Coordinates of N, CA and C in Angstrom, one line a residue:
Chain V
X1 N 7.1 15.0 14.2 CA 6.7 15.5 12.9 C 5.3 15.0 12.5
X2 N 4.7 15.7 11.7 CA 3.0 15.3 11.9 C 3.3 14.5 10.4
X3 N 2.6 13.3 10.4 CA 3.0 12.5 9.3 C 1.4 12.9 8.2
X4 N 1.3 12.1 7.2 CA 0.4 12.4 6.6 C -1.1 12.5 7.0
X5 N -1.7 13.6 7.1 CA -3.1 13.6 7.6 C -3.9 13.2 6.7
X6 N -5.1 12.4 7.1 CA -6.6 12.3 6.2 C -7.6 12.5 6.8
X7 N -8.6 13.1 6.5 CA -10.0 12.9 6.7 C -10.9 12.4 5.8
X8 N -12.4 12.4 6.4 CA -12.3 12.0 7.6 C -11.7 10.3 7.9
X9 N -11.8 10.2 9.2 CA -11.7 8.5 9.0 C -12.3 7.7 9.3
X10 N -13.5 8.1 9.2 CA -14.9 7.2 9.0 C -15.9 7.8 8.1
X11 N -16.6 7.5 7.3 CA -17.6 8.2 6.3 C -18.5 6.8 5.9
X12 N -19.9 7.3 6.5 CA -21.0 6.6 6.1 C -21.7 7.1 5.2
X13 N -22.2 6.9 4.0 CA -23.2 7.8 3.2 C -24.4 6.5 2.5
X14 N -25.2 7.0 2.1 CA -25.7 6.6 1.0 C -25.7 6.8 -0.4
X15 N -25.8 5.9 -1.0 CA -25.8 5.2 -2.3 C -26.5 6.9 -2.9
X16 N -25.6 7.0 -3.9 CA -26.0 8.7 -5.2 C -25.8 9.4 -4.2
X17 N -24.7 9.5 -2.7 CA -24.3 10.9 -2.4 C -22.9 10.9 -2.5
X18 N -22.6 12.4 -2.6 CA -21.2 12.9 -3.1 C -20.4 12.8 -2.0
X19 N -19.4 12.2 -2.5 CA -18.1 12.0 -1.0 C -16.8 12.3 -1.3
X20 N -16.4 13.4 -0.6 CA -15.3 13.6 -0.3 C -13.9 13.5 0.8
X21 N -13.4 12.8 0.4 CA -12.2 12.6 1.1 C -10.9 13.7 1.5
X22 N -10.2 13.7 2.1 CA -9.0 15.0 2.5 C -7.6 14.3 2.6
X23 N -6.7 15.1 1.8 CA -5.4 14.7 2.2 C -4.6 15.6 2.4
X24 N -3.6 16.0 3.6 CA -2.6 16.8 3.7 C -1.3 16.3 4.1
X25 N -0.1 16.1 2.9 CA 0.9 15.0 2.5 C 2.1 15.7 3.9
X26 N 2.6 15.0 3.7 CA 4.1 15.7 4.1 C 4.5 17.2 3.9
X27 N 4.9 17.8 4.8 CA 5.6 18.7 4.1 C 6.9 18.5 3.7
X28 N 7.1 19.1 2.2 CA 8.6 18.9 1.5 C 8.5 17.4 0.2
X29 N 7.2 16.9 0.7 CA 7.1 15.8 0.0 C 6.3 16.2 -1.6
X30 N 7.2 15.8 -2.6 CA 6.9 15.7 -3.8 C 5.5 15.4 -4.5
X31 N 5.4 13.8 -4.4 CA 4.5 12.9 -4.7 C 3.7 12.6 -3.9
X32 N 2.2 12.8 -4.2 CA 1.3 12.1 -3.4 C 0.3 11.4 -4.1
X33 N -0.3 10.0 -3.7 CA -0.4 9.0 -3.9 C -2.2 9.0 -3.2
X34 N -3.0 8.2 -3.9 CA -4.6 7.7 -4.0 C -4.5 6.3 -3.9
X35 N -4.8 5.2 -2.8 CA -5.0 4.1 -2.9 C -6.4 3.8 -2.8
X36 N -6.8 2.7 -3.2 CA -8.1 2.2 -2.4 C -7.3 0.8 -1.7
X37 N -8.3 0.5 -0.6 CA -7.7 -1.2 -0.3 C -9.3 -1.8 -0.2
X38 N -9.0 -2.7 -0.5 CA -10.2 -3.7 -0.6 C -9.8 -5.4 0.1
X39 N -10.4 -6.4 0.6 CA -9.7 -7.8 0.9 C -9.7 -8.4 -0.5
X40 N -10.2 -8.0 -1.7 CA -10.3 -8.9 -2.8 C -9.2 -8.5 -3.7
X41 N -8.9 -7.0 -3.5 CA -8.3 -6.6 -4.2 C -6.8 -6.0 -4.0
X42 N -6.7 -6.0 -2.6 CA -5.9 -5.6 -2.1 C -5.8 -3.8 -1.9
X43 N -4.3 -3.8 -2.6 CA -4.2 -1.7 -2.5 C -4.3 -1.9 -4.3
X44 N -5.1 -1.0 -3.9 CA -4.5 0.0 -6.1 C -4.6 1.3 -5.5
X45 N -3.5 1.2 -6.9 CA -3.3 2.9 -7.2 C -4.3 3.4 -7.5
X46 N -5.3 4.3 -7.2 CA -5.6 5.2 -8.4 C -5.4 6.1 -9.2
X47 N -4.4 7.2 -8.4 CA -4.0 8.4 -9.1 C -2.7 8.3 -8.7
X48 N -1.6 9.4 -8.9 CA -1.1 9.9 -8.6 C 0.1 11.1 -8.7
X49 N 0.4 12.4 -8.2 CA 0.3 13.7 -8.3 C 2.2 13.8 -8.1
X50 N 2.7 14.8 -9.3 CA 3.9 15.3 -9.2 C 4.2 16.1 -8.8
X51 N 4.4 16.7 -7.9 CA 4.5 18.7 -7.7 C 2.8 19.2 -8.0
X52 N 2.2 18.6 -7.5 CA 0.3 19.4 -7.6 C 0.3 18.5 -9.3
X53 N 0.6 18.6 -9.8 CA 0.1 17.7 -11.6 C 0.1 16.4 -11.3
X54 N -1.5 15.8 -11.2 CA -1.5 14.6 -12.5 C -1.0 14.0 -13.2
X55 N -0.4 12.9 -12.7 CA 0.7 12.2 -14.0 C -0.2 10.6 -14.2
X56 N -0.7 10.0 -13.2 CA -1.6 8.9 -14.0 C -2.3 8.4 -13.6
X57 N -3.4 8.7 -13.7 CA -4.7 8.6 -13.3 C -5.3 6.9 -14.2
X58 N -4.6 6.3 -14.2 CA -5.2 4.7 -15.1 C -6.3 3.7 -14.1
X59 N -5.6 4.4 -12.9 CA -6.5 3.3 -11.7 C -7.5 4.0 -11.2
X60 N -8.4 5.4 -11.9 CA -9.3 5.5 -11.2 C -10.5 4.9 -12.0
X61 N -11.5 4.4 -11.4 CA -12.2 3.4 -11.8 C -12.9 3.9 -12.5
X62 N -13.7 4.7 -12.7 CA -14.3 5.4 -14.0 C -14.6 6.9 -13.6
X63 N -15.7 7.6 -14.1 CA -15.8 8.8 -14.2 C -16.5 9.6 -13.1
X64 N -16.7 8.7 -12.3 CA -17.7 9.0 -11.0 C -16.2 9.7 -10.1
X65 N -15.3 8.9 -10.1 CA -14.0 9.4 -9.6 C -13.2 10.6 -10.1
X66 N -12.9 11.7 -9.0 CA -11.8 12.4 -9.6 C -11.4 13.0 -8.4
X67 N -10.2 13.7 -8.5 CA -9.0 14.0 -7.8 C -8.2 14.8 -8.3
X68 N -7.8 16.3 -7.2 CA -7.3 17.3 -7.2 C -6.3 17.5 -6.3
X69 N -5.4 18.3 -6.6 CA -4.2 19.0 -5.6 C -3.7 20.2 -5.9
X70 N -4.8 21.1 -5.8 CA -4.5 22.7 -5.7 C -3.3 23.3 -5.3
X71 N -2.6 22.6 -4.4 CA -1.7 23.2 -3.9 C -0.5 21.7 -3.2
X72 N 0.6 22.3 -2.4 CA 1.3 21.3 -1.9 C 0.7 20.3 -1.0
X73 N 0.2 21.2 0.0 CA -0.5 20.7 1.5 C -1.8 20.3 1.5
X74 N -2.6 20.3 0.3 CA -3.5 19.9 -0.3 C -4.3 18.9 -1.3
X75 N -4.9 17.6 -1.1 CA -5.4 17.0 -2.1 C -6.8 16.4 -1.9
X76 N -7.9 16.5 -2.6 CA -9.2 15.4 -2.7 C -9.2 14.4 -3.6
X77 N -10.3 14.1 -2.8 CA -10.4 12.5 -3.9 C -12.0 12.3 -3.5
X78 N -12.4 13.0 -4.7 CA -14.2 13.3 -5.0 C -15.0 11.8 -5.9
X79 N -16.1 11.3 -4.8 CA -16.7 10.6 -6.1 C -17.9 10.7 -6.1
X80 N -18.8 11.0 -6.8 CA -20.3 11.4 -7.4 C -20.7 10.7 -8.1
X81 N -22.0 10.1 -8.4 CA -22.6 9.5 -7.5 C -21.6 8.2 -6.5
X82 N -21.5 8.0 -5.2 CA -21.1 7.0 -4.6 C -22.0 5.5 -4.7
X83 N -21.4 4.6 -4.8 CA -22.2 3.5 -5.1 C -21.6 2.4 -4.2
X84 N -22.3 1.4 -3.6 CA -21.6 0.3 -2.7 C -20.6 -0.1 -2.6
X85 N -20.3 -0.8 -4.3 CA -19.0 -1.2 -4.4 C -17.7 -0.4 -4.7
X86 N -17.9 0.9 -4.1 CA -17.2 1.7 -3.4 C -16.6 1.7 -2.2
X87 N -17.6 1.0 -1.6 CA -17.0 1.1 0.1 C -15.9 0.4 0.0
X88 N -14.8 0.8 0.5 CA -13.4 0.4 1.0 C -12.6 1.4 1.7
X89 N -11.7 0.4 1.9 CA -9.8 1.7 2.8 C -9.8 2.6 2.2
X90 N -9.6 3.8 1.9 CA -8.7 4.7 0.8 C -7.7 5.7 1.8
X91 N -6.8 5.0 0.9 CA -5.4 6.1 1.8 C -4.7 6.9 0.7
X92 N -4.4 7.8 1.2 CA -3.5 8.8 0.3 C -1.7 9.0 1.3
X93 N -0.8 8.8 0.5 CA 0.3 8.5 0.3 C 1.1 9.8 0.3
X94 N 2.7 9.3 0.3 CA 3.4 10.6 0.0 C 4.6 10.6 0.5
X95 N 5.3 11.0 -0.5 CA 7.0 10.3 -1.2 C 7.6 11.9 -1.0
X96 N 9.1 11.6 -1.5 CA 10.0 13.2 -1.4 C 9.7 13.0 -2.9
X97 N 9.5 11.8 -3.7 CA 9.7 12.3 -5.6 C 10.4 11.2 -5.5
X98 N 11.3 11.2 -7.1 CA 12.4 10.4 -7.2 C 11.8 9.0 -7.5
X99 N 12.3 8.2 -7.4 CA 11.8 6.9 -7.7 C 10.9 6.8 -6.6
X100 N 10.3 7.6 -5.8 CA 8.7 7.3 -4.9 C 9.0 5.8 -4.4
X101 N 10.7 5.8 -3.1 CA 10.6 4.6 -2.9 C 10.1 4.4 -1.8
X102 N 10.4 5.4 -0.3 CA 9.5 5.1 0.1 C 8.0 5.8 0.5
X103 N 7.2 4.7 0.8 CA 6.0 5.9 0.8 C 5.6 6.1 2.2
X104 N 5.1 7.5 2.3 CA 4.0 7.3 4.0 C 3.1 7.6 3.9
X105 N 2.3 6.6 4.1 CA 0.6 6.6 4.0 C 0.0 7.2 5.8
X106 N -1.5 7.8 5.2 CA -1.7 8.1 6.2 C -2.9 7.5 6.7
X107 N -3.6 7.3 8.3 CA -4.6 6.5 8.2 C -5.4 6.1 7.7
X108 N -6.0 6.5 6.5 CA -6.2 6.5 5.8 C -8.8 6.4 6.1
X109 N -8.9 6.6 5.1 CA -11.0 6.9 5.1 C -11.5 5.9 5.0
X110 N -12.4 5.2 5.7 CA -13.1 3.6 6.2 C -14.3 4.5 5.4
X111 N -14.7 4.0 4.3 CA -15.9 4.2 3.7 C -16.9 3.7 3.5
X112 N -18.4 3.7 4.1 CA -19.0 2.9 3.6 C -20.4 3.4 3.0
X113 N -20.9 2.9 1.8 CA -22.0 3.7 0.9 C -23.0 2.2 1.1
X114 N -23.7 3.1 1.5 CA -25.1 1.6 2.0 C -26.1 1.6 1.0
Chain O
X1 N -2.1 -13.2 -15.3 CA -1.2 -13.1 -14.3 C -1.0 -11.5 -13.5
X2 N -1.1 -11.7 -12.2 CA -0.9 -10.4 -11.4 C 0.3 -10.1 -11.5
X3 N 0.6 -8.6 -11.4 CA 1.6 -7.9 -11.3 C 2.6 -8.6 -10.2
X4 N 2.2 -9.1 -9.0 CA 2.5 -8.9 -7.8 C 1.8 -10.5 -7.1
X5 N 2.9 -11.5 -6.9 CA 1.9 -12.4 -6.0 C 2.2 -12.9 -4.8
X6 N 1.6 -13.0 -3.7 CA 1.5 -13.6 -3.0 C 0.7 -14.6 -2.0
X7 N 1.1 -15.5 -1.0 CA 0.1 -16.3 -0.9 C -0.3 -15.7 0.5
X8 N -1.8 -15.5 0.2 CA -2.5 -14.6 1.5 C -2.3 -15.2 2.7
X9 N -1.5 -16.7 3.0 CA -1.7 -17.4 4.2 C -3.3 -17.8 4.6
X10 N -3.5 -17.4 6.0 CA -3.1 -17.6 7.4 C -1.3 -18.2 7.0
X11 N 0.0 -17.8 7.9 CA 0.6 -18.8 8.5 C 0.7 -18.5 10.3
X12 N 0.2 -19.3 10.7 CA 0.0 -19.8 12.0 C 1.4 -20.3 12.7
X13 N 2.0 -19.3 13.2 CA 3.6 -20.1 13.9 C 3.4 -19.7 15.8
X14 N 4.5 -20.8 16.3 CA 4.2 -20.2 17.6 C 5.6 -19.5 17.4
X15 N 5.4 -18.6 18.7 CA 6.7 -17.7 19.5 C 7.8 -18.3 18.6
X16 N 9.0 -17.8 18.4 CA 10.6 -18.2 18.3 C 10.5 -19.2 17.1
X17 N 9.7 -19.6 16.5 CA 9.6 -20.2 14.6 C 10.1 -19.4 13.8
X18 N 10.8 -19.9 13.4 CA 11.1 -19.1 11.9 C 10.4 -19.2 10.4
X19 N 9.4 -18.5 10.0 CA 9.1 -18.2 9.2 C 9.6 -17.3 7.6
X20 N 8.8 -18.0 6.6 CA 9.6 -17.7 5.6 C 8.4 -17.1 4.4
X21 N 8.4 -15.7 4.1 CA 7.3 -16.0 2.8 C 7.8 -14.9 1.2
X22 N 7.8 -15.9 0.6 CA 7.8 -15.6 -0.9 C 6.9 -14.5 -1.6
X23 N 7.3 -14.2 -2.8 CA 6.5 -13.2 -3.5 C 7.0 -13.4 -5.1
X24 N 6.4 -13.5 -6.0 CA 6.5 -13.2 -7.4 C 6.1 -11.7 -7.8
X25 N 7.0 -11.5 -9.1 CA 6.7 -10.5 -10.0 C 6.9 -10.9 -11.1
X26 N 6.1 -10.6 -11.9 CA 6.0 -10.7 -13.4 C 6.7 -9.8 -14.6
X27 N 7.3 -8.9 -13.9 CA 7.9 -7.9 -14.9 C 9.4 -7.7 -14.6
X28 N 10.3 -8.5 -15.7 CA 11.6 -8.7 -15.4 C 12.3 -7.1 -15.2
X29 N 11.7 -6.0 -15.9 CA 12.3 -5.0 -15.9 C 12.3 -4.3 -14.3
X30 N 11.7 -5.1 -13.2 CA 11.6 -4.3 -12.1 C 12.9 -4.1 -11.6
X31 N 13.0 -2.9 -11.0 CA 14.2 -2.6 -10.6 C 14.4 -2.7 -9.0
X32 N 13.0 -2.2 -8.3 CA 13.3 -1.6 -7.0 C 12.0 -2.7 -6.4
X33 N 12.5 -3.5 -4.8 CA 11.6 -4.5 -4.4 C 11.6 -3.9 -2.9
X34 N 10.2 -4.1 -2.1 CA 10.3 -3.9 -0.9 C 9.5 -4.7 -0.1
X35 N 9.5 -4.8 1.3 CA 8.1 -5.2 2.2 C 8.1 -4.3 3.1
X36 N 6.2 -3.9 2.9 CA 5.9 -3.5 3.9 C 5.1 -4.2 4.9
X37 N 4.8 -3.9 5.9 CA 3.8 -4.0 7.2 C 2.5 -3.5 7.4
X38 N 1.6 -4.6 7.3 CA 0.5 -3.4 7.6 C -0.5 -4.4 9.4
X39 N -0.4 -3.8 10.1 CA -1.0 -4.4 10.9 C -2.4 -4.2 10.6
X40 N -3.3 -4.9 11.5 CA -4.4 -4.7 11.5 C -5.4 -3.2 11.8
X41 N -6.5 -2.9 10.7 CA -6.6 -1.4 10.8 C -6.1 -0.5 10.7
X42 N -4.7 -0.3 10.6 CA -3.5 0.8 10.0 C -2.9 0.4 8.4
X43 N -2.6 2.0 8.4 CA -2.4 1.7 7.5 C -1.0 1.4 7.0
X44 N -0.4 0.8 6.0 CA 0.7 -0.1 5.5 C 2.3 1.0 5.4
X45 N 3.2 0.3 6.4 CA 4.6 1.2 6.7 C 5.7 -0.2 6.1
X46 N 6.8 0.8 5.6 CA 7.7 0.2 5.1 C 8.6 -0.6 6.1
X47 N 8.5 -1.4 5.9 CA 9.8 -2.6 6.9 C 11.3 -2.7 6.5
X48 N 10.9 -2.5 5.2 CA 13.0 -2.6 4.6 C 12.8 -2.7 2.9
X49 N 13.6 -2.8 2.6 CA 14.1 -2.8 0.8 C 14.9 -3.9 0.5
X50 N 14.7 -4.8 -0.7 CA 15.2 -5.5 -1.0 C 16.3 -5.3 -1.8
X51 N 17.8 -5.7 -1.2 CA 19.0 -5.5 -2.7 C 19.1 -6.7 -3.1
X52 N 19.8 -6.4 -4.1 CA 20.2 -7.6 -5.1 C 21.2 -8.7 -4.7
X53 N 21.6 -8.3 -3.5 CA 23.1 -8.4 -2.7 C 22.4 -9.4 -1.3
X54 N 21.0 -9.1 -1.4 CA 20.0 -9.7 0.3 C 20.3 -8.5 1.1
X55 N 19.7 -8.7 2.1 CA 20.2 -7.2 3.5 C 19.6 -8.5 4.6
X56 N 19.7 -7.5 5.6 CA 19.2 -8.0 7.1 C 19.2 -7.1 7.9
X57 N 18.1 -7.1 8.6 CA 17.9 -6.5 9.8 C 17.3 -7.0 11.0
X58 N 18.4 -6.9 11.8 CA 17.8 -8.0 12.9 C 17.2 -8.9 12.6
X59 N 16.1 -9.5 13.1 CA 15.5 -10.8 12.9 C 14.9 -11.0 11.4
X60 N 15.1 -9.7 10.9 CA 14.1 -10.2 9.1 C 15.4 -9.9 8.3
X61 N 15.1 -10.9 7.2 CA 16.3 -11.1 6.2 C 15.4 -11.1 5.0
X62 N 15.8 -10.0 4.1 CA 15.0 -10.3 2.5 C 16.2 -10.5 1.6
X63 N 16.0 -10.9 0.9 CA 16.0 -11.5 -0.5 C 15.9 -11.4 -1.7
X64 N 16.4 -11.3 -3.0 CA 16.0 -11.3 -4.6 C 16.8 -12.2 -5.4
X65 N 15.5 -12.6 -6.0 CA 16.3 -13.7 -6.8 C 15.5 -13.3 -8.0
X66 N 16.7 -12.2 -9.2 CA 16.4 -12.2 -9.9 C 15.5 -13.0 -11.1
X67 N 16.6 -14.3 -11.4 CA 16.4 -15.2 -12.8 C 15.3 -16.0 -11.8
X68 N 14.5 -15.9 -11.1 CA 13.4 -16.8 -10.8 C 12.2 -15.6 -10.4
X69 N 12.3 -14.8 -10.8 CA 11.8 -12.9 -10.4 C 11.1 -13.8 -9.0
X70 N 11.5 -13.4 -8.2 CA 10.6 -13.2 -6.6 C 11.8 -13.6 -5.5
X71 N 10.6 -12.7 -4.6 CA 11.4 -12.2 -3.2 C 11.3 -12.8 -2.2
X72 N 11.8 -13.1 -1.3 CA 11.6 -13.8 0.2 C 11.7 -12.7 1.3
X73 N 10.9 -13.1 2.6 CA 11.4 -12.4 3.8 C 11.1 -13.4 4.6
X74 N 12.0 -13.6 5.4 CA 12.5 -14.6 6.7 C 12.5 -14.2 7.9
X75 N 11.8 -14.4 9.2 CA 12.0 -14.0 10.1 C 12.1 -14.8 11.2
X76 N 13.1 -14.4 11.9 CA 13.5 -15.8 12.9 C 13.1 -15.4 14.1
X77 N 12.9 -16.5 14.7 CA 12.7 -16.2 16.2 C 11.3 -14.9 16.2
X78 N 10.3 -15.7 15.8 CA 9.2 -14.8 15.6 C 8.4 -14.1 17.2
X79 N 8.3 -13.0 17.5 CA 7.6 -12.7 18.6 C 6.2 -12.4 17.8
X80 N 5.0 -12.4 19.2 CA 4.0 -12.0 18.9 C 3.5 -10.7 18.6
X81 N 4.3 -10.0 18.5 CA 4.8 -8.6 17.9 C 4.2 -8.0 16.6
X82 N 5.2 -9.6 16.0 CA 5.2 -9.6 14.6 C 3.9 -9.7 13.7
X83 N 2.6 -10.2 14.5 CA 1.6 -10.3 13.7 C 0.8 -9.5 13.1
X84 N 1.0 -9.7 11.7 CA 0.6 -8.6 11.1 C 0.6 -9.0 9.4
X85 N 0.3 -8.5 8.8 CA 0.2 -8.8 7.1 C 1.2 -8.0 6.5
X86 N 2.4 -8.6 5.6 CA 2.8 -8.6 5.2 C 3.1 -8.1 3.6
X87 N 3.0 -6.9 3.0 CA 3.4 -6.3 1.9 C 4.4 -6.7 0.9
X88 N 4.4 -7.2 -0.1 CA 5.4 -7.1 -1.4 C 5.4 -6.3 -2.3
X89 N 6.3 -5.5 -2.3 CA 6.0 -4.5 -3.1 C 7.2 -4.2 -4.0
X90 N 7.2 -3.7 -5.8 CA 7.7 -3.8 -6.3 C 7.3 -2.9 -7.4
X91 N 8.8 -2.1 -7.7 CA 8.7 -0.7 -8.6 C 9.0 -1.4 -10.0
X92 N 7.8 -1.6 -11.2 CA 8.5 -2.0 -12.2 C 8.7 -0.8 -13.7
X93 N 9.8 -0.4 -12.8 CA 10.9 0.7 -13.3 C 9.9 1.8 -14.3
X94 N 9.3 2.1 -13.2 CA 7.8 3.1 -13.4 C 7.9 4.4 -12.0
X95 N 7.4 5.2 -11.9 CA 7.0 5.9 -10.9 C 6.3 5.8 -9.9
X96 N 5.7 4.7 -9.9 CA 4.5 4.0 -8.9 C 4.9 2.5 -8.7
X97 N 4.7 2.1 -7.2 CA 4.9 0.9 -6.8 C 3.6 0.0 -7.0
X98 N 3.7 -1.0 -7.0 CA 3.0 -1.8 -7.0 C 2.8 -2.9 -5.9
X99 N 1.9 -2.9 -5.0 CA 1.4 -4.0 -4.0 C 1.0 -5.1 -4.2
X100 N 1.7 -6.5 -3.5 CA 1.1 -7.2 -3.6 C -0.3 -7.4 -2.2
X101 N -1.1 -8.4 -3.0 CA -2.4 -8.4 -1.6 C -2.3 -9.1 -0.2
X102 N -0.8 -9.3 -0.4 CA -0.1 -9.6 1.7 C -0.3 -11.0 1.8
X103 N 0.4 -10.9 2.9 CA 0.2 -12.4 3.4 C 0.0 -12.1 4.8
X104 N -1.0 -12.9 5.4 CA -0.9 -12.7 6.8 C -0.3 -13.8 7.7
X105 N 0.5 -13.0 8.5 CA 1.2 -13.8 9.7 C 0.4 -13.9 10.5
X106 N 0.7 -14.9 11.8 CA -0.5 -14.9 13.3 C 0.5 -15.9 14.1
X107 N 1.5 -14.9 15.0 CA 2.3 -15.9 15.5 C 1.6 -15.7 17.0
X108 N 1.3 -17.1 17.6 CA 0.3 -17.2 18.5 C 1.6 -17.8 19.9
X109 N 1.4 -17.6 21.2 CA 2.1 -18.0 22.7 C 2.6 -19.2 23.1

């Protein structure tokens, strides 16, 4: 079974360009999930989606950030302008629902904004 | 205080040591506790669930101790297998889990 896909999984940009990331969760799976990982910081949440809706977006870092899920098999995670201390892990997740116990993350995007 | 603590290591064991590492949470209301795995470069898979009761699976044994909130995972007879950084993670009776920043293992020949 094809587990959670991401693209890409390398992304180099510069500093003020727009970057987009790809996620396509599980099929059948409910919940999908926006981490970043960082060594300082570990994983955070940033968002994350109930059936395609938005339920809490508290961890995305400010306004430069945002994230959509059009559909089931579908989610981005857009940031404009990109800025350095951006560059990290970002994986996107993905649960059947329910208490979202367990999760499957997928390779998840090595970002780096120079 | 973090949601979620643990101590990042290095722990350095050889082969067939038994290793032991802890985790705090701060929010008595948590209901649901777990560890995952993340080896190096991949990304982080579930290893097991903590009950209130302990579990075991094969060589790893977790732990909850509620009235002191934190968790243990034990692993005996460590192979070089096992090296990898270690997840604490912990639902505090919310929709979203919460990670702790790992601890890394390095069991060396």
């Amino acid at each position: 079974d094809a587990g959670v896909i991401q693209s890409p999984r390398h992304e180099v940009t510069e500093m003020g360009q727009e970057v987009t990331l790809r996620c396509k969760p599980i099929s059948g799976h409910n919940s999908l999930f926006w981490y970043r990982q960082t060594m300082m910081r570990g994983l955070e949440l940033l968002i994350y989606f109930n059936n395609n809706v938005p339920i809490d977006d508290s961890g995305m870092p400010e306004d430069r950030f945002s994230a959509k899920m059009p559909n089931a098999s579908f989610s981005t995670l857009k940031i404009q302008p990109s800025e350095p201390r951006d560059s990290a892990v970002y994986f996107c997740a993905s649960s059947l629902g329910g208490n979202n116990e367990k999760l499957f993350f997928g390779s998840g995007t090595q970002l780096s904004v120079l | 205080r973090k949601e979620v603590e643990q101590d990042p290591g290095p722990f350095n064991v050889p082969e067939g040591a038994t290793v032991a590492f802890n985790c705090t949470y701060s929010n008595s209301a948590s209901q649901s506790f777990f560890w995952y795995r993340q080896d190096c470069r991949k990304e982080p898979k579930l290893l097991m669930s903590v009950y209130s009761s302990g579990n075991e699976d094969g060589r790893f044994t977790a732990q909850l101790n509620r009235a002191s909130q934190y968790i243990s995972l034990l692993i005996r007879d460590s192979k070089l297998s096992d090296s990898a950084t270690y997840l604490c993670v912990v639902n505090p009776n919310t929709d979203k889990l919460i990670f702790g920043t790992g601890t890394r293992l390095q069991v060396f020949p």
